[in-house]
Short mmCIF file of C-alpha atoms and ligand atoms in Angstrom, two decimals:
data_model
loop_
_atom_site.label_atom_id
_atom_site.label_comp_id
_atom_site.label_asym_id
_atom_site.label_seq_id
_atom_site.Cartn_x
_atom_site.Cartn_y
_atom_site.Cartn_z
CA GLY A 248 -45.03 26.49 34.47
CA ILE A 249 -41.49 27.60 35.40
CA LEU A 250 -40.51 24.13 36.70
CA ALA A 251 -41.55 22.44 33.44
CA THR A 252 -39.57 25.04 31.42
CA PHE A 253 -36.53 24.58 33.65
CA LEU A 254 -36.70 20.76 33.38
CA THR A 255 -37.10 20.89 29.57
CA GLY A 256 -34.13 23.27 29.32
CA ALA A 257 -32.02 21.04 31.54
CA LEU A 258 -32.94 17.97 29.48
CA LEU A 259 -32.06 19.76 26.20
CA LEU A 260 -28.73 20.99 27.62
CA GLY A 261 -28.01 17.61 29.11
CA GLY A 262 -28.79 15.97 25.76
CA SER A 263 -26.40 18.13 23.74
CA ALA A 264 -23.76 17.82 26.47
CA ALA A 265 -24.14 14.03 26.37
CA ALA A 266 -23.60 14.19 22.59
CA TRP A 267 -20.26 16.02 22.52
CA GLY A 268 -19.99 18.69 25.15
CA GLN A 269 -19.44 18.03 28.85
CA ALA A 270 -19.60 14.18 28.71
CA THR A 271 -16.47 12.35 29.88
CA PRO A 272 -13.52 13.60 27.79
CA ILE A 273 -11.67 10.89 25.81
CA THR A 274 -7.90 11.20 25.26
CA ILE A 275 -6.03 9.46 22.46
CA LYS A 276 -2.26 9.38 22.87
CA PHE A 277 -0.84 9.06 19.31
CA SER A 278 2.89 8.23 19.45
CA HIS A 279 5.22 7.93 16.46
CA VAL A 280 8.90 7.91 15.58
CA VAL A 281 9.28 10.29 12.64
CA ALA A 282 9.74 14.06 12.48
CA ALA A 283 6.65 16.20 12.99
CA ASP A 284 7.06 17.55 9.45
CA ALA A 285 7.43 14.12 7.79
CA PRO A 286 4.26 12.88 6.04
CA LYS A 287 3.27 10.62 8.98
CA GLY A 288 3.91 13.48 11.40
CA LYS A 289 1.72 15.88 9.42
CA ALA A 290 -1.06 13.32 8.92
CA ALA A 291 -1.12 12.61 12.67
CA LEU A 292 -1.64 16.32 13.31
CA GLN A 293 -4.36 16.44 10.64
CA PHE A 294 -6.13 13.54 12.38
CA LYS A 295 -5.87 15.48 15.68
CA LYS A 296 -7.35 18.60 14.05
CA LEU A 297 -10.30 16.74 12.47
CA VAL A 298 -11.13 14.76 15.61
CA GLU A 299 -11.03 17.73 17.99
CA GLU A 300 -13.11 19.86 15.59
CA ARG A 301 -15.74 17.17 14.95
CA SER A 302 -16.13 16.19 18.60
CA ASN A 303 -16.28 19.79 19.87
CA GLY A 304 -13.24 18.98 21.98
CA ARG A 305 -14.78 15.94 23.69
CA VAL A 306 -12.09 13.74 22.13
CA LYS A 307 -8.54 15.00 22.62
CA VAL A 308 -5.64 13.68 20.50
CA GLU A 309 -2.14 14.12 21.98
CA VAL A 310 0.50 13.58 19.26
CA TYR A 311 4.02 12.62 20.44
CA PRO A 312 6.40 12.72 17.41
CA ASN A 313 10.00 11.71 16.79
CA SER A 314 10.19 8.92 19.43
CA GLN A 315 9.60 11.55 22.18
CA LEU A 316 7.35 9.18 24.14
CA TYR A 317 8.39 5.72 22.90
CA LYS A 318 10.89 4.48 20.35
CA ASP A 319 10.37 1.64 17.87
CA LYS A 320 10.07 -1.58 19.87
CA GLU A 321 8.71 0.13 23.02
CA GLU A 322 5.82 1.77 21.20
CA LEU A 323 4.16 -1.53 20.25
CA GLU A 324 4.50 -2.80 23.84
CA ALA A 325 3.02 0.47 25.12
CA LEU A 326 0.05 0.13 22.77
CA GLN A 327 -0.69 -3.43 23.86
CA LEU A 328 -0.52 -2.31 27.50
CA GLY A 329 -2.85 0.59 26.77
CA ALA A 330 -0.23 3.19 27.77
CA VAL A 331 -0.87 4.78 24.37
CA GLN A 332 -3.97 4.38 22.25
CA MET A 333 -2.72 4.90 18.68
CA LEU A 334 0.45 4.28 16.62
CA ALA A 335 1.37 4.15 12.96
CA PRO A 336 4.36 1.80 12.68
CA THR A 337 5.72 0.85 9.27
CA ILE A 338 4.67 -2.42 7.65
CA SER A 339 8.19 -3.69 8.58
CA LYS A 340 7.67 -3.69 12.34
CA PHE A 341 5.08 -6.39 12.96
CA GLY A 342 7.33 -9.45 12.77
CA PRO A 343 8.34 -9.23 16.45
CA LEU A 344 4.61 -9.28 17.33
CA GLY A 345 4.36 -12.61 15.56
CA VAL A 346 2.38 -11.25 12.61
CA LYS A 347 4.98 -12.38 10.08
CA GLU A 348 2.66 -12.10 7.06
CA PHE A 349 3.20 -8.32 6.94
CA GLU A 350 6.79 -8.95 5.90
CA VAL A 351 5.64 -10.01 2.43
CA LEU A 352 5.26 -6.26 1.81
CA ASP A 353 8.98 -5.82 2.55
CA LEU A 354 9.98 -7.95 -0.46
CA PRO A 355 12.32 -6.02 -2.76
CA TYR A 356 10.75 -4.94 -6.06
CA LEU A 357 7.39 -6.52 -5.10
CA PHE A 358 5.46 -3.59 -6.62
CA LYS A 359 6.33 -1.84 -9.85
CA ASP A 360 4.66 1.44 -8.80
CA MET A 361 2.42 3.07 -6.19
CA ALA A 362 -0.75 2.01 -8.04
CA GLU A 363 0.18 -1.65 -7.58
CA ALA A 364 1.07 -1.08 -3.92
CA LYS A 365 -2.27 0.61 -3.22
CA THR A 366 -4.16 -2.18 -4.99
CA ILE A 367 -2.75 -4.46 -2.30
CA THR A 368 -2.83 -2.29 0.83
CA GLN A 369 -6.26 -0.76 0.11
CA GLY A 370 -7.80 -4.04 -1.12
CA PRO A 371 -8.66 -7.51 0.26
CA VAL A 372 -5.01 -8.46 0.93
CA GLY A 373 -4.56 -5.35 3.08
CA ARG A 374 -7.81 -6.01 4.92
CA ASP A 375 -6.74 -9.62 5.62
CA LEU A 376 -3.43 -8.37 7.01
CA LEU A 377 -5.17 -5.89 9.33
CA ALA A 378 -7.41 -8.70 10.61
CA LYS A 379 -4.31 -10.64 11.70
CA LEU A 380 -3.56 -7.91 14.25
CA GLU A 381 -6.77 -8.48 16.25
CA PRO A 382 -5.55 -11.56 18.16
CA LYS A 383 -2.63 -9.35 19.35
CA GLY A 384 -5.08 -6.88 20.95
CA ILE A 385 -4.64 -4.43 18.08
CA VAL A 386 -7.16 -2.99 15.59
CA GLY A 387 -5.72 -1.87 12.26
CA LEU A 388 -7.57 1.25 11.08
CA ALA A 389 -5.76 2.13 7.85
CA PHE A 390 -2.71 1.85 5.63
CA TRP A 391 -0.95 5.13 4.90
CA ASP A 392 0.82 4.54 1.59
CA ASN A 393 4.06 6.52 1.61
CA SER A 394 6.49 5.73 -1.24
CA PHE A 395 9.51 3.60 -2.08
CA LYS A 396 12.77 3.39 -0.12
CA GLN A 397 16.20 4.54 -1.29
CA MET A 398 19.64 3.38 -0.19
CA THR A 399 22.19 5.69 1.47
CA ALA A 400 25.81 4.99 2.42
CA ASN A 401 29.20 6.71 2.45
CA THR A 402 30.40 4.90 -0.69
CA PRO A 403 28.85 4.92 -4.17
CA MET A 404 26.17 2.24 -4.84
CA ARG A 405 25.78 1.55 -8.55
CA THR A 406 26.05 -2.24 -8.85
CA PRO A 407 24.88 -5.01 -6.50
CA GLY A 408 28.56 -5.64 -5.69
CA ASP A 409 28.85 -2.11 -4.25
CA PHE A 410 26.74 -3.21 -1.25
CA LYS A 411 29.12 -6.06 -0.34
CA GLY A 412 30.41 -5.77 3.23
CA LEU A 413 28.39 -2.61 4.01
CA LYS A 414 26.85 -2.56 7.50
CA LEU A 415 23.29 -1.38 6.77
CA ARG A 416 20.66 -0.53 9.38
CA ILE A 417 17.28 -2.16 8.87
CA GLN A 418 13.93 -2.23 10.61
CA SER A 419 12.96 -5.35 12.57
CA SER A 420 11.99 -7.52 9.61
CA LYS A 421 13.48 -10.90 8.64
CA VAL A 422 12.70 -10.15 4.99
CA LEU A 423 14.75 -6.94 5.16
CA ASP A 424 17.52 -8.95 6.82
CA ALA A 425 17.44 -11.41 3.90
CA GLN A 426 17.28 -8.55 1.38
CA MET A 427 20.52 -7.03 2.63
CA ARG A 428 22.32 -10.36 2.94
CA GLN A 429 21.27 -11.21 -0.63
CA ILE A 430 23.55 -8.42 -1.92
CA GLY A 431 26.36 -9.18 0.53
CA ALA A 432 25.57 -6.43 3.04
CA LEU A 433 25.52 -6.93 6.80
CA PRO A 434 22.08 -5.95 8.19
CA GLN A 435 21.71 -4.46 11.66
CA VAL A 436 18.29 -3.96 13.32
CA MET A 437 18.15 -0.65 15.18
CA ALA A 438 15.49 1.74 16.44
CA PHE A 439 14.80 4.62 14.06
CA SER A 440 15.71 7.15 16.78
CA GLU A 441 19.26 5.72 16.94
CA VAL A 442 20.03 5.74 13.22
CA TYR A 443 21.40 9.28 12.83
CA GLN A 444 24.03 8.80 15.55
CA ALA A 445 24.90 5.32 14.26
CA LEU A 446 25.52 6.79 10.80
CA GLN A 447 27.47 9.75 12.22
CA THR A 448 29.77 7.52 14.32
CA GLY A 449 30.13 4.81 11.68
CA VAL A 450 28.42 2.11 13.75
CA VAL A 451 26.62 1.43 10.48
CA ASP A 452 27.65 2.50 6.98
CA GLY A 453 24.19 3.13 5.57
CA GLN A 454 20.48 2.54 5.70
CA GLU A 455 17.27 2.46 3.62
CA ASN A 456 14.32 4.83 3.93
CA PRO A 457 11.98 7.00 1.86
CA ILE A 458 13.45 10.38 0.94
CA THR A 459 11.29 12.33 3.38
CA ASN A 460 12.70 10.34 6.32
CA ILE A 461 16.26 10.76 5.03
CA TYR A 462 15.74 14.53 4.77
CA THR A 463 13.72 15.20 7.94
CA GLN A 464 16.16 13.12 10.02
CA LYS A 465 19.12 14.86 8.31
CA PHE A 466 20.68 11.52 7.31
CA HIS A 467 21.94 13.29 4.16
CA GLU A 468 24.28 15.28 6.41
CA VAL A 469 26.09 12.07 7.43
CA GLN A 470 25.72 10.07 4.20
CA LYS A 471 27.86 10.93 1.18
CA HIS A 472 25.86 8.86 -1.31
CA MET A 473 22.20 8.08 -2.06
CA THR A 474 21.07 5.81 -4.87
CA LEU A 475 17.46 6.11 -6.02
CA THR A 476 16.85 2.36 -6.05
CA ASN A 477 13.11 2.48 -5.20
CA HIS A 478 13.72 -1.12 -4.12
CA GLY A 479 11.32 -1.51 -1.21
CA TYR A 480 7.85 -0.34 -0.27
CA HIS A 481 7.29 2.02 2.66
CA ALA A 482 3.86 2.27 4.22
CA TYR A 483 2.33 2.74 7.65
CA VAL A 484 -0.35 0.80 9.46
CA VAL A 485 -2.44 3.04 11.71
CA ILE A 486 -3.36 0.93 14.72
CA VAL A 487 -5.27 1.34 17.99
CA ASN A 488 -5.44 -0.61 21.23
CA LYS A 489 -8.33 -3.07 20.73
CA LYS A 490 -9.86 -2.67 24.21
CA PHE A 491 -9.78 1.12 23.98
CA TRP A 492 -11.42 0.96 20.55
CA GLY A 493 -14.09 -1.55 21.61
CA ASP A 494 -15.05 0.50 24.71
CA LEU A 495 -15.73 3.65 22.67
CA PRO A 496 -19.35 4.80 22.22
CA ALA A 497 -20.53 3.85 18.71
CA ASP A 498 -20.88 7.51 17.62
CA VAL A 499 -17.31 8.30 18.73
CA GLN A 500 -15.97 5.23 16.91
CA ALA A 501 -17.83 6.29 13.76
CA MET A 502 -16.47 9.86 13.99
CA LEU A 503 -12.90 8.56 14.46
CA THR A 504 -13.27 6.16 11.52
CA SER A 505 -14.40 9.00 9.31
CA ALA A 506 -11.60 11.31 10.52
CA MET A 507 -9.12 8.49 9.84
CA ALA A 508 -10.41 8.05 6.27
CA ASP A 509 -10.01 11.79 5.67
CA SER A 510 -6.50 11.73 7.22
CA SER A 511 -5.53 8.82 4.96
CA ALA A 512 -6.59 10.83 1.91
CA TYR A 513 -4.62 13.79 3.27
CA PHE A 514 -1.56 11.53 3.69
CA THR A 515 -1.83 10.24 0.11
CA ASP A 516 -1.86 13.82 -1.24
CA LEU A 517 1.25 14.63 0.84
CA ALA A 518 3.53 11.66 0.30
CA ALA A 519 4.56 12.03 -3.36
CA LYS A 520 4.87 15.84 -3.14
CA ASP A 521 6.93 15.72 0.05
CA ASP A 522 9.32 13.14 -1.44
CA GLU A 523 9.97 15.50 -4.38
CA GLU A 524 10.56 18.47 -2.05
CA ALA A 525 12.85 16.43 0.19
CA LEU A 526 14.87 15.28 -2.86
CA ALA A 527 15.29 18.93 -3.91
CA GLY A 528 16.37 19.79 -0.36
CA ILE A 529 18.99 17.03 -0.31
CA ARG A 530 20.25 18.09 -3.76
CA GLN A 531 20.51 21.75 -2.66
CA SER A 532 22.38 20.77 0.52
CA GLY A 533 25.21 19.46 -1.67
CA LYS A 534 26.11 17.02 1.10
CA THR A 535 25.03 13.84 -0.64
CA ALA A 536 25.82 12.65 -4.17
CA ILE A 537 22.52 11.45 -5.63
CA HIS A 538 22.75 8.63 -8.16
CA THR A 539 19.85 7.75 -10.44
CA PRO A 540 20.48 4.17 -11.59
CA THR A 541 20.55 3.51 -15.33
CA ALA A 542 18.02 0.99 -16.68
CA GLU A 543 20.79 -1.61 -16.77
CA GLU A 544 21.85 -0.89 -13.17
CA LEU A 545 18.24 -1.15 -12.00
CA ALA A 546 17.77 -4.43 -13.88
CA ALA A 547 20.94 -5.83 -12.32
CA LEU A 548 19.78 -4.86 -8.81
CA ARG A 549 16.31 -6.36 -9.36
CA THR A 550 17.87 -9.60 -10.65
CA ALA A 551 20.22 -9.71 -7.66
CA LEU A 552 17.37 -9.18 -5.17
CA LEU A 553 14.48 -11.21 -6.62
CA PRO A 554 15.67 -14.58 -5.15
CA VAL A 555 14.60 -13.19 -1.74
CA HIS A 556 10.95 -13.73 -2.79
CA ASP A 557 11.46 -17.49 -2.94
CA LYS A 558 13.90 -17.73 -0.06
CA MET A 559 11.55 -16.04 2.43
CA LYS A 560 8.27 -17.81 1.52
CA ASP A 561 8.27 -19.75 4.79
CA ARG A 562 8.41 -16.47 6.70
CA TYR A 563 5.21 -14.91 5.38
CA GLY A 564 3.49 -17.95 3.81
CA ASP A 565 3.06 -18.72 0.11
CA ALA A 566 -0.70 -18.01 0.27
CA ILE A 567 -0.33 -14.25 0.72
CA LEU A 568 2.27 -13.95 -2.06
CA THR A 569 -0.05 -15.92 -4.36
CA ALA A 570 -2.95 -13.60 -3.40
CA ILE A 571 -0.79 -10.56 -4.17
CA ASN A 572 0.36 -11.87 -7.54
CA ARG A 573 -3.23 -12.78 -8.41
CA ALA A 574 -4.50 -9.33 -7.37
CA LEU A 575 -1.81 -7.68 -9.51
CA GLY A 576 -2.67 -9.90 -12.43
C1 LMR B 49 12.40 3.43 10.06
O1 LMR B 49 13.30 3.22 9.24
O2 LMR B 49 12.31 2.88 11.16
C2 LMR B 49 11.36 4.45 9.65
O3 LMR B 49 11.06 4.28 8.32
C3 LMR B 49 10.21 4.43 10.52
C4 LMR B 49 9.04 5.21 10.05
O4 LMR B 49 8.12 5.29 10.86
O5 LMR B 49 9.02 5.75 8.92
#
């Protein structure tokens, strides 16, 4: 009769609502420190788009770019407290958490190209590194492989000696500290959001970053020289608060995992293209002299920097460097 029809209808509606519709909405606050139109910024928005489409709006992703919500050091604390649910810090920012093994990826000239880097981040070594985050209340979901870093300063950088005495901003990594000291520079840890002003006022003379960060943060407007050293690897680790992640319904976790995999692929397609476009933008601005090192200059810089690999073994542990060298054959 009518009652049976009504009850069946209610059950069907209730069922679909329980799947994605009216069930309790889930909000993911995704905070990061780069410009919205940098590769990480765009990939975060792509993740938001995929998640909100695939969950029919049941899962909301709020993206807070450019250190709007939290800056470097604060964002990791906020994630561990559960004040935000997702971040994508660079590989160079996990030392202060006590996960020092990540800093092996900061070694200068560790990888000869992106293929080698991805063999490591997307393979067993990368998976082992992500697992080391769990005891810190963090789940590592993915590596977003960006590109290599370049050096900028207000004086030309052609030989290792040109870095002597330069005050260079670095991320919070002991390996990056050792890298700069190895070529006579004076490293200074600073939040990414403070770098532009520090360059503009001369608090530091230069810094290292991939070209897209240099361009989207307008560092080229306050740096007279950039040398395309490609000396260090730049990648992101997409992480979530472990309790938040563990409390999610299995179907939501599966949907997020799939959306993350698709966002990682989207990031990979972006990174190389965006670096090229950013380089063209810097060149057109005419504000920064761009130096492409000769083969000899590159060899001299590599030779000058390679001792850091041995010097910093105690920081990240010989085992992971051995695993990397074995994986790269
Ligand atoms: C930095 O230098 O801190 C940046 O590279 C950070 C980032 O997220 O790219």
